[in-house]
């Protein structure tokens, strides 16, 4: 029996990392075109680097929450995969072993030249600078998938979700594609659960059992339910 969790920004909200599209969210205070597109990097790589440096610093200062820990502990009794849209490493820090990042991992950098997804460079501290270069001499950019870029981990994620017996979606507005389209691959899952306090504003989840709770409450409810299966 395999359980697959698919998490978004709401997963880490109770750790103190703001979401993107809620009131007061990150995209209310920053223009996506300025910091999260390939054109933004071309125009002003310093601004993009600084934006993600601040994200990285904040993430390093936060801790996994009860929901991250509950998912990690579930590995003691069942095969658990985590697919996350989050660039934080809170699932890993809680102890989850099989975590796939769809949109990158803020603790790493990658080349801004060709072959960007050939190698990821673990950063020693939160501060990436313009003097940090890849092996081929190009400036390093944050290991984050920008809007308009392909999602290299998509096919692997789809394959994992196809084989899920239980599929649990947590804290994502399901507005960003291709990631949001991954829920279509959960055809073999006998149980599908969605945890989100604003679940009523999310589309395309008719065949999901919904918990309109925060991650820390809802993940415990979902786990209790699957322990009965
Ligand atoms: N617990 C669970 N869910 C929560 C909580 C909470 N405490 N607080 C908010 N949420 C929910 C919101 O109701 C919303 O549905 O989390 C979701 C967050 O949605 P978004 O801000 O759109 O984040 P996400 O879906 O992860 O964004 C997808 O967009 O900009 C990008 O690349 C970025 O990976 C990100 C992608």
JSON list of C-alpha atoms and ligand atoms in Angstrom, two decimals, residues 8-11 13-14 19-22 27 85-86 103 147 170-174 176 195-198 202 213-215, ligand 1:
[
{"chain": "A", "resi": 8, "resn": "UNK", "atom": "CA", "xyz": [1.62, 23.22, -1.44]},
{"chain": "A", "resi": 9, "resn": "UNK", "atom": "CA", "xyz": [2.35, 26.41, 0.42]},
{"chain": "A", "resi": 10, "resn": "UNK", "atom": "CA", "xyz": [-0.43, 25.82, 2.98]},
{"chain": "A", "resi": 11, "resn": "UNK", "atom": "CA", "xyz": [1.58, 22.88, 4.30]},
{"chain": "A", "resi": 13, "resn": "UNK", "atom": "CA", "xyz": [1.90, 28.13, 6.60]},
{"chain": "A", "resi": 14, "resn": "UNK", "atom": "CA", "xyz": [1.77, 27.06, 10.24]},
{"chain": "A", "resi": 19, "resn": "UNK", "atom": "CA", "xyz": [1.47, 31.30, 1.11]},
{"chain": "A", "resi": 20, "resn": "UNK", "atom": "CA", "xyz": [1.38, 32.93, -2.33]},
{"chain": "A", "resi": 21, "resn": "UNK", "atom": "CA", "xyz": [-2.26, 33.68, -3.09]},
{"chain": "A", "resi": 22, "resn": "UNK", "atom": "CA", "xyz": [-3.97, 34.08, 0.29]},
{"chain": "A", "resi": 27, "resn": "UNK", "atom": "CA", "xyz": [2.36, 37.58, -4.73]},
{"chain": "A", "resi": 85, "resn": "UNK", "atom": "CA", "xyz": [5.47, 22.30, -4.78]},
{"chain": "A", "resi": 86, "resn": "UNK", "atom": "CA", "xyz": [7.30, 23.95, -1.91]},
{"chain": "A", "resi": 103, "resn": "UNK", "atom": "CA", "xyz": [9.44, 23.66, -8.15]},
{"chain": "A", "resi": 147, "resn": "UNK", "atom": "CA", "xyz": [6.86, 30.76, -14.32]},
{"chain": "A", "resi": 170, "resn": "UNK", "atom": "CA", "xyz": [-2.62, 19.49, 1.29]},
{"chain": "A", "resi": 171, "resn": "UNK", "atom": "CA", "xyz": [-2.55, 23.28, 1.18]},
{"chain": "A", "resi": 172, "resn": "UNK", "atom": "CA", "xyz": [-2.47, 24.09, -2.50]},
{"chain": "A", "resi": 173, "resn": "UNK", "atom": "CA", "xyz": [-4.85, 26.31, -4.44]},
{"chain": "A", "resi": 174, "resn": "UNK", "atom": "CA", "xyz": [-4.29, 24.07, -7.50]},
{"chain": "A", "resi": 176, "resn": "UNK", "atom": "CA", "xyz": [-0.54, 26.65, -11.06]},
{"chain": "A", "resi": 195, "resn": "UNK", "atom": "CA", "xyz": [-6.94, 19.22, 3.28]},
{"chain": "A", "resi": 196, "resn": "UNK", "atom": "CA", "xyz": [-7.35, 22.96, 2.93]},
{"chain": "A", "resi": 197, "resn": "UNK", "atom": "CA", "xyz": [-9.17, 25.53, 5.08]},
{"chain": "A", "resi": 198, "resn": "UNK", "atom": "CA", "xyz": [-10.42, 27.20, 1.88]},
{"chain": "A", "resi": 202, "resn": "UNK", "atom": "CA", "xyz": [-10.77, 24.91, -5.11]},
{"chain": "A", "resi": 213, "resn": "UNK", "atom": "CA", "xyz": [-8.97, 22.29, 8.13]},
{"chain": "A", "resi": 214, "resn": "UNK", "atom": "CA", "xyz": [-5.48, 23.66, 8.44]},
{"chain": "A", "resi": 215, "resn": "UNK", "atom": "CA", "xyz": [-2.62, 21.29, 7.66]},
{"chain": "B", "resi": 1, "resn": "LIG", "atom": "N1", "xyz": [-3.10, 24.74, 6.20]},
{"chain": "B", "resi": 1, "resn": "LIG", "atom": "C1", "xyz": [-3.45, 24.20, 4.99]},
{"chain": "B", "resi": 1, "resn": "LIG", "atom": "N2", "xyz": [-3.69, 24.96, 3.90]},
{"chain": "B", "resi": 1, "resn": "LIG", "atom": "C2", "xyz": [-3.62, 26.29, 4.03]},
{"chain": "B", "resi": 1, "resn": "LIG", "atom": "C3", "xyz": [-3.28, 26.91, 5.26]},
{"chain": "B", "resi": 1, "resn": "LIG", "atom": "C4", "xyz": [-3.03, 26.06, 6.38]},
{"chain": "B", "resi": 1, "resn": "LIG", "atom": "N3", "xyz": [-2.68, 26.56, 7.58]},
{"chain": "B", "resi": 1, "resn": "LIG", "atom": "N4", "xyz": [-3.29, 28.25, 5.06]},
{"chain": "B", "resi": 1, "resn": "LIG", "atom": "C5", "xyz": [-3.61, 28.45, 3.77]},
{"chain": "B", "resi": 1, "resn": "LIG", "atom": "N5", "xyz": [-3.81, 27.27, 3.14]},
{"chain": "B", "resi": 1, "resn": "LIG", "atom": "C6", "xyz": [-4.16, 27.00, 1.75]},
{"chain": "B", "resi": 1, "resn": "LIG", "atom": "C7", "xyz": [-4.91, 28.11, 1.05]},
{"chain": "B", "resi": 1, "resn": "LIG", "atom": "O1", "xyz": [-6.30, 28.02, 1.33]},
{"chain": "B", "resi": 1, "resn": "LIG", "atom": "C8", "xyz": [-4.60, 27.85, -0.42]},
{"chain": "B", "resi": 1, "resn": "LIG", "atom": "O2", "xyz": [-5.53, 26.96, -1.01]},
{"chain": "B", "resi": 1, "resn": "LIG", "atom": "O3", "xyz": [-2.96, 26.86, 1.01]},
{"chain": "B", "resi": 1, "resn": "LIG", "atom": "C9", "xyz": [-3.22, 27.16, -0.35]},
{"chain": "B", "resi": 1, "resn": "LIG", "atom": "C10", "xyz": [-2.09, 28.03, -0.84]},
{"chain": "B", "resi": 1, "resn": "LIG", "atom": "O4", "xyz": [-2.26, 28.32, -2.19]},
{"chain": "B", "resi": 1, "resn": "LIG", "atom": "P1", "xyz": [-1.14, 29.13, -2.98]},
{"chain": "B", "resi": 1, "resn": "LIG", "atom": "O5", "xyz": [-0.76, 30.33, -2.19]},
{"chain": "B", "resi": 1, "resn": "LIG", "atom": "O6", "xyz": [-1.64, 29.36, -4.35]},
{"chain": "B", "resi": 1, "resn": "LIG", "atom": "O7", "xyz": [0.12, 28.14, -2.98]},
{"chain": "B", "resi": 1, "resn": "LIG", "atom": "P2", "xyz": [0.43, 26.91, -3.92]},
{"chain": "B", "resi": 1, "resn": "LIG", "atom": "O8", "xyz": [-0.82, 26.27, -4.42]},
{"chain": "B", "resi": 1, "resn": "LIG", "atom": "O9", "xyz": [1.40, 26.05, -3.23]},
{"chain": "B", "resi": 1, "resn": "LIG", "atom": "O10", "xyz": [1.15, 27.63, -5.14]},
{"chain": "B", "resi": 1, "resn": "LIG", "atom": "C11", "xyz": [1.61, 26.88, -6.23]},
{"chain": "B", "resi": 1, "resn": "LIG", "atom": "O11", "xyz": [2.59, 28.84, -7.13]},
{"chain": "B", "resi": 1, "resn": "LIG", "atom": "O12", "xyz": [3.90, 30.79, -7.21]},
{"chain": "B", "resi": 1, "resn": "LIG", "atom": "C12", "xyz": [3.86, 29.47, -7.18]},
{"chain": "B", "resi": 1, "resn": "LIG", "atom": "O13", "xyz": [5.73, 28.21, -7.39]},
{"chain": "B", "resi": 1, "resn": "LIG", "atom": "C13", "xyz": [4.85, 28.70, -6.43]},
{"chain": "B", "resi": 1, "resn": "LIG", "atom": "O14", "xyz": [4.75, 26.37, -5.79]},
{"chain": "B", "resi": 1, "resn": "LIG", "atom": "C14", "xyz": [4.02, 27.58, -5.84]},
{"chain": "B", "resi": 1, "resn": "LIG", "atom": "C15", "xyz": [2.85, 27.50, -6.78]}
]
